[in-house]
């Protein structure tokens, strides 16, 4: 088997990669770092396809280029997670959906290990990514919040409506009682 030696990147190529990564980080909501040793082409393609479905992507770049791209950004805490062959997972929409997708890659075993990541400028561990993945989808959380916000108003309407309902029930009971006392025609 002939092993190919990678050709060194030219300065223009490195600059282009750094610019591309910087652009991705500007739009990102979540960024995760993972090891990807031994993934087959089919597995790698499947990972990328699943990430694209949730508005995420897997980027592979040299650690030095990633370090330059995250410099002076909210994703600077990722620097501690870099080293060796890493894959950079960047999500631009829902961080929870990206985390759920990444957690589903457990089936790959040692080929795909999560090192950690950053969400909203805060570094998170693999365990915290797991916890993030257990959160309900954004729409469900918004619906629950709306329910919580509407509950006091609903209770207030019931409270204000109750005296009138009580009077109506009292009059109904009096009417029925008087109706029983009269002989039927």
mmCIF file of C-alpha atoms in Angstrom:
data_model
loop_
_atom_site.group_PDB
_atom_site.id
_atom_site.type_symbol
_atom_site.label_atom_id
_atom_site.label_comp_id
_atom_site.label_asym_id
_atom_site.label_seq_id
_atom_site.Cartn_x
_atom_site.Cartn_y
_atom_site.Cartn_z
ATOM 1 C CA UNK A 1 0.000 0.000 0.000
ATOM 2 C CA UNK A 2 1.409 3.359 -1.019
ATOM 3 C CA UNK A 3 0.912 6.090 1.532
ATOM 4 C CA UNK A 4 0.389 9.545 0.101
ATOM 5 C CA UNK A 5 2.165 12.412 1.779
ATOM 6 C CA UNK A 6 -0.039 15.492 1.949
ATOM 7 C CA UNK A 7 1.304 18.515 0.134
ATOM 8 C CA UNK A 8 1.833 21.585 2.282
ATOM 9 C CA UNK A 9 -0.816 24.283 2.036
ATOM 10 C CA UNK A 10 0.091 27.594 0.477
ATOM 11 C CA UNK A 11 -0.376 30.789 2.442
ATOM 12 C CA UNK A 12 -3.376 31.797 0.294
ATOM 13 C CA UNK A 13 -5.069 28.469 0.992
ATOM 14 C CA UNK A 14 -4.490 28.823 4.730
ATOM 15 C CA UNK A 15 -5.873 32.357 4.699
ATOM 16 C CA UNK A 16 -8.931 31.150 2.773
ATOM 17 C CA UNK A 17 -9.556 28.348 5.302
ATOM 18 C CA UNK A 18 -9.217 30.752 8.252
ATOM 19 C CA UNK A 19 -11.583 33.241 6.581
ATOM 20 C CA UNK A 20 -14.095 30.491 5.841
ATOM 21 C CA UNK A 21 -13.983 29.220 9.434
ATOM 22 C CA UNK A 22 -14.241 32.763 10.827
ATOM 23 C CA UNK A 23 -17.334 33.331 8.716
ATOM 24 C CA UNK A 24 -18.874 30.109 10.040
ATOM 25 C CA UNK A 25 -18.132 31.126 13.642
ATOM 26 C CA UNK A 26 -19.848 34.504 13.127
ATOM 27 C CA UNK A 27 -23.111 32.708 12.323
ATOM 28 C CA UNK A 28 -22.686 29.814 14.781
ATOM 29 C CA UNK A 29 -24.810 29.166 17.838
ATOM 30 C CA UNK A 30 -22.869 26.080 18.909
ATOM 31 C CA UNK A 31 -19.441 24.649 18.125
ATOM 32 C CA UNK A 32 -18.237 21.229 19.247
ATOM 33 C CA UNK A 33 -14.874 19.489 18.941
ATOM 34 C CA UNK A 34 -14.659 15.743 18.403
ATOM 35 C CA UNK A 35 -12.056 13.140 17.606
ATOM 36 C CA UNK A 36 -12.716 11.250 14.420
ATOM 37 C CA UNK A 37 -10.067 8.521 14.217
ATOM 38 C CA UNK A 38 -10.832 5.658 11.859
ATOM 39 C CA UNK A 39 -14.130 6.812 10.369
ATOM 40 C CA UNK A 40 -14.826 5.213 7.027
ATOM 41 C CA UNK A 41 -15.896 7.363 4.102
ATOM 42 C CA UNK A 42 -19.456 6.035 4.406
ATOM 43 C CA UNK A 43 -19.584 6.842 8.140
ATOM 44 C CA UNK A 44 -18.139 10.299 7.569
ATOM 45 C CA UNK A 45 -20.676 10.969 4.812
ATOM 46 C CA UNK A 46 -23.509 9.797 7.072
ATOM 47 C CA UNK A 47 -22.308 12.077 9.898
ATOM 48 C CA UNK A 48 -22.157 15.075 7.549
ATOM 49 C CA UNK A 49 -25.603 14.296 6.102
ATOM 50 C CA UNK A 50 -27.210 14.055 9.543
ATOM 51 C CA UNK A 51 -25.572 17.308 10.646
ATOM 52 C CA UNK A 52 -26.717 19.127 7.503
ATOM 53 C CA UNK A 53 -30.295 18.073 8.303
ATOM 54 C CA UNK A 54 -30.126 20.118 11.546
ATOM 55 C CA UNK A 55 -28.234 23.067 10.018
ATOM 56 C CA UNK A 56 -24.853 21.879 11.206
ATOM 57 C CA UNK A 57 -21.649 20.849 9.523
ATOM 58 C CA UNK A 58 -18.488 18.908 10.201
ATOM 59 C CA UNK A 59 -15.304 20.733 9.234
ATOM 60 C CA UNK A 60 -11.849 19.234 9.355
ATOM 61 C CA UNK A 61 -8.950 21.686 9.451
ATOM 62 C CA UNK A 62 -5.525 22.013 10.979
ATOM 63 C CA UNK A 63 -5.577 22.958 14.641
ATOM 64 C CA UNK A 64 -3.434 26.060 14.034
ATOM 65 C CA UNK A 65 -5.949 27.341 11.466
ATOM 66 C CA UNK A 66 -8.843 26.694 13.824
ATOM 67 C CA UNK A 67 -6.982 28.560 16.577
ATOM 68 C CA UNK A 68 -6.578 31.583 14.286
ATOM 69 C CA UNK A 69 -10.251 31.480 13.323
ATOM 70 C CA UNK A 70 -11.514 31.404 16.931
ATOM 71 C CA UNK A 71 -9.130 34.078 18.144
ATOM 72 C CA UNK A 72 -11.037 36.956 19.802
ATOM 73 C CA UNK A 73 -14.425 35.290 19.307
ATOM 74 C CA UNK A 74 -16.890 33.823 21.811
ATOM 75 C CA UNK A 75 -15.596 30.407 20.665
ATOM 76 C CA UNK A 76 -12.063 30.995 21.994
ATOM 77 C CA UNK A 77 -12.601 28.417 24.825
ATOM 78 C CA UNK A 78 -12.464 25.720 22.125
ATOM 79 C CA UNK A 79 -8.688 26.129 22.033
ATOM 80 C CA UNK A 80 -8.304 23.866 25.080
ATOM 81 C CA UNK A 81 -10.060 21.032 23.208
ATOM 82 C CA UNK A 82 -7.823 21.153 20.108
ATOM 83 C CA UNK A 83 -4.958 18.755 19.473
ATOM 84 C CA UNK A 84 -4.553 15.749 17.234
ATOM 85 C CA UNK A 85 -7.040 14.899 14.511
ATOM 86 C CA UNK A 86 -10.232 16.744 15.376
ATOM 87 C CA UNK A 87 -13.486 17.468 13.650
ATOM 88 C CA UNK A 88 -15.178 20.788 14.225
ATOM 89 C CA UNK A 89 -18.970 20.657 14.394
ATOM 90 C CA UNK A 90 -20.622 24.022 13.850
ATOM 91 C CA UNK A 91 -24.366 24.601 14.209
ATOM 92 C CA UNK A 92 -26.041 27.785 12.993
ATOM 93 C CA UNK A 93 -29.640 27.208 14.090
ATOM 94 C CA UNK A 94 -30.848 25.199 17.087
ATOM 95 C CA UNK A 95 -28.051 24.169 19.468
ATOM 96 C CA UNK A 96 -30.252 21.486 21.059
ATOM 97 C CA UNK A 97 -30.911 19.748 17.730
ATOM 98 C CA UNK A 98 -27.190 19.748 16.887
ATOM 99 C CA UNK A 99 -26.393 18.312 20.333
ATOM 100 C CA UNK A 100 -29.041 15.580 19.888
ATOM 101 C CA UNK A 101 -27.590 14.661 16.517
ATOM 102 C CA UNK A 102 -24.013 14.537 17.834
ATOM 103 C CA UNK A 103 -25.072 12.420 20.826
ATOM 104 C CA UNK A 104 -26.708 9.989 18.398
ATOM 105 C CA UNK A 105 -23.244 9.290 16.945
ATOM 106 C CA UNK A 106 -22.454 7.168 20.032
ATOM 107 C CA UNK A 107 -22.980 4.136 17.828
ATOM 108 C CA UNK A 108 -19.629 4.945 16.170
ATOM 109 C CA UNK A 109 -17.875 4.169 19.456
ATOM 110 C CA UNK A 110 -14.214 5.135 19.709
ATOM 111 C CA UNK A 111 -14.186 6.424 16.147
ATOM 112 C CA UNK A 112 -16.116 9.533 17.161
ATOM 113 C CA UNK A 113 -15.470 10.923 20.648
ATOM 114 C CA UNK A 114 -16.791 14.277 21.745
ATOM 115 C CA UNK A 115 -14.260 16.468 23.554
ATOM 116 C CA UNK A 116 -16.543 19.378 24.402
ATOM 117 C CA UNK A 117 -17.686 22.621 22.891
ATOM 118 C CA UNK A 118 -18.976 26.146 23.294
ATOM 119 C CA UNK A 119 -22.565 27.410 23.418
ATOM 120 C CA UNK A 120 -23.199 31.150 23.697
ATOM 121 C CA UNK A 121 -19.571 31.800 24.640
ATOM 122 C CA UNK A 122 -19.603 29.266 27.487
ATOM 123 C CA UNK A 123 -17.417 26.183 27.360
ATOM 124 C CA UNK A 124 -19.325 22.934 27.872
ATOM 125 C CA UNK A 125 -18.093 19.434 28.619
ATOM 126 C CA UNK A 126 -19.229 16.257 26.830
ATOM 127 C CA UNK A 127 -21.556 15.573 29.777
ATOM 128 C CA UNK A 128 -23.143 19.001 29.360
ATOM 129 C CA UNK A 129 -23.620 18.334 25.642
ATOM 130 C CA UNK A 130 -25.426 15.129 26.674
ATOM 131 C CA UNK A 131 -27.629 17.148 29.047
ATOM 132 C CA UNK A 132 -28.290 19.721 26.314
ATOM 133 C CA UNK A 133 -29.420 16.895 24.039
ATOM 134 C CA UNK A 134 -32.095 15.848 26.546
ATOM 135 C CA UNK A 135 -33.816 19.237 26.415
ATOM 136 C CA UNK A 136 -37.105 19.398 24.532
ATOM 137 C CA UNK A 137 -37.150 21.155 21.152
ATOM 138 C CA UNK A 138 -37.345 24.933 21.043
ATOM 139 C CA UNK A 139 -41.011 24.944 19.983
ATOM 140 C CA UNK A 140 -42.015 22.811 22.975
ATOM 141 C CA UNK A 141 -40.140 25.084 25.385
ATOM 142 C CA UNK A 142 -41.831 28.150 23.857
ATOM 143 C CA UNK A 143 -45.250 26.491 24.156
ATOM 144 C CA UNK A 144 -44.564 25.663 27.816
ATOM 145 C CA UNK A 145 -43.464 29.258 28.445
ATOM 146 C CA UNK A 146 -46.600 30.584 26.771
ATOM 147 C CA UNK A 147 -48.702 28.310 28.982
ATOM 148 C CA UNK A 148 -46.934 29.626 32.079
ATOM 149 C CA UNK A 149 -47.477 33.214 30.976
ATOM 150 C CA UNK A 150 -51.172 32.633 30.237
ATOM 151 C CA UNK A 151 -51.924 30.773 33.494
ATOM 152 C CA UNK A 152 -52.154 33.868 35.759
ATOM 153 C CA UNK A 153 -54.453 35.641 33.285
ATOM 154 C CA UNK A 154 -56.686 32.563 33.052
ATOM 155 C CA UNK A 155 -56.884 32.338 36.842
ATOM 156 C CA UNK A 156 -57.737 36.052 37.072
ATOM 157 C CA UNK A 157 -60.576 35.683 34.555
ATOM 158 C CA UNK A 158 -61.961 32.716 36.507
ATOM 159 C CA UNK A 159 -61.686 34.661 39.781
ATOM 160 C CA UNK A 160 -63.504 37.677 38.352
ATOM 161 C CA UNK A 161 -66.138 35.449 36.738
ATOM 162 C CA UNK A 162 -66.827 33.369 39.865
ATOM 163 C CA UNK A 163 -69.068 35.846 41.808
ATOM 164 C CA UNK A 164 -71.411 36.153 38.798
ATOM 165 C CA UNK A 165 -71.489 32.376 38.371
ATOM 166 C CA UNK A 166 -72.237 31.967 42.080
ATOM 167 C CA UNK A 167 -75.190 34.349 41.875
ATOM 168 C CA UNK A 168 -76.486 32.538 38.780
ATOM 169 C CA UNK A 169 -76.276 29.151 40.556
ATOM 170 C CA UNK A 170 -78.058 30.610 43.610
ATOM 171 C CA UNK A 171 -80.894 32.034 41.503
ATOM 172 C CA UNK A 172 -81.177 28.728 39.628
ATOM 173 C CA UNK A 173 -81.402 26.799 42.903
ATOM 174 C CA UNK A 174 -84.048 29.215 44.264
ATOM 175 C CA UNK A 175 -86.035 28.909 41.029
ATOM 176 C CA UNK A 176 -85.949 25.107 41.186
ATOM 177 C CA UNK A 177 -86.969 25.103 44.841
ATOM 178 C CA UNK A 178 -89.923 27.416 44.195
ATOM 179 C CA UNK A 179 -90.885 25.297 41.194
ATOM 180 C CA UNK A 180 -91.075 22.185 43.412
ATOM 181 C CA UNK A 181 -93.364 23.848 45.933
ATOM 182 C CA UNK A 182 -96.072 24.728 43.362
ATOM 183 C CA UNK A 183 -98.509 22.060 42.221
ATOM 184 C CA UNK A 184 -98.263 21.090 38.597
ATOM 185 C CA UNK A 185 -101.083 22.148 36.306
#
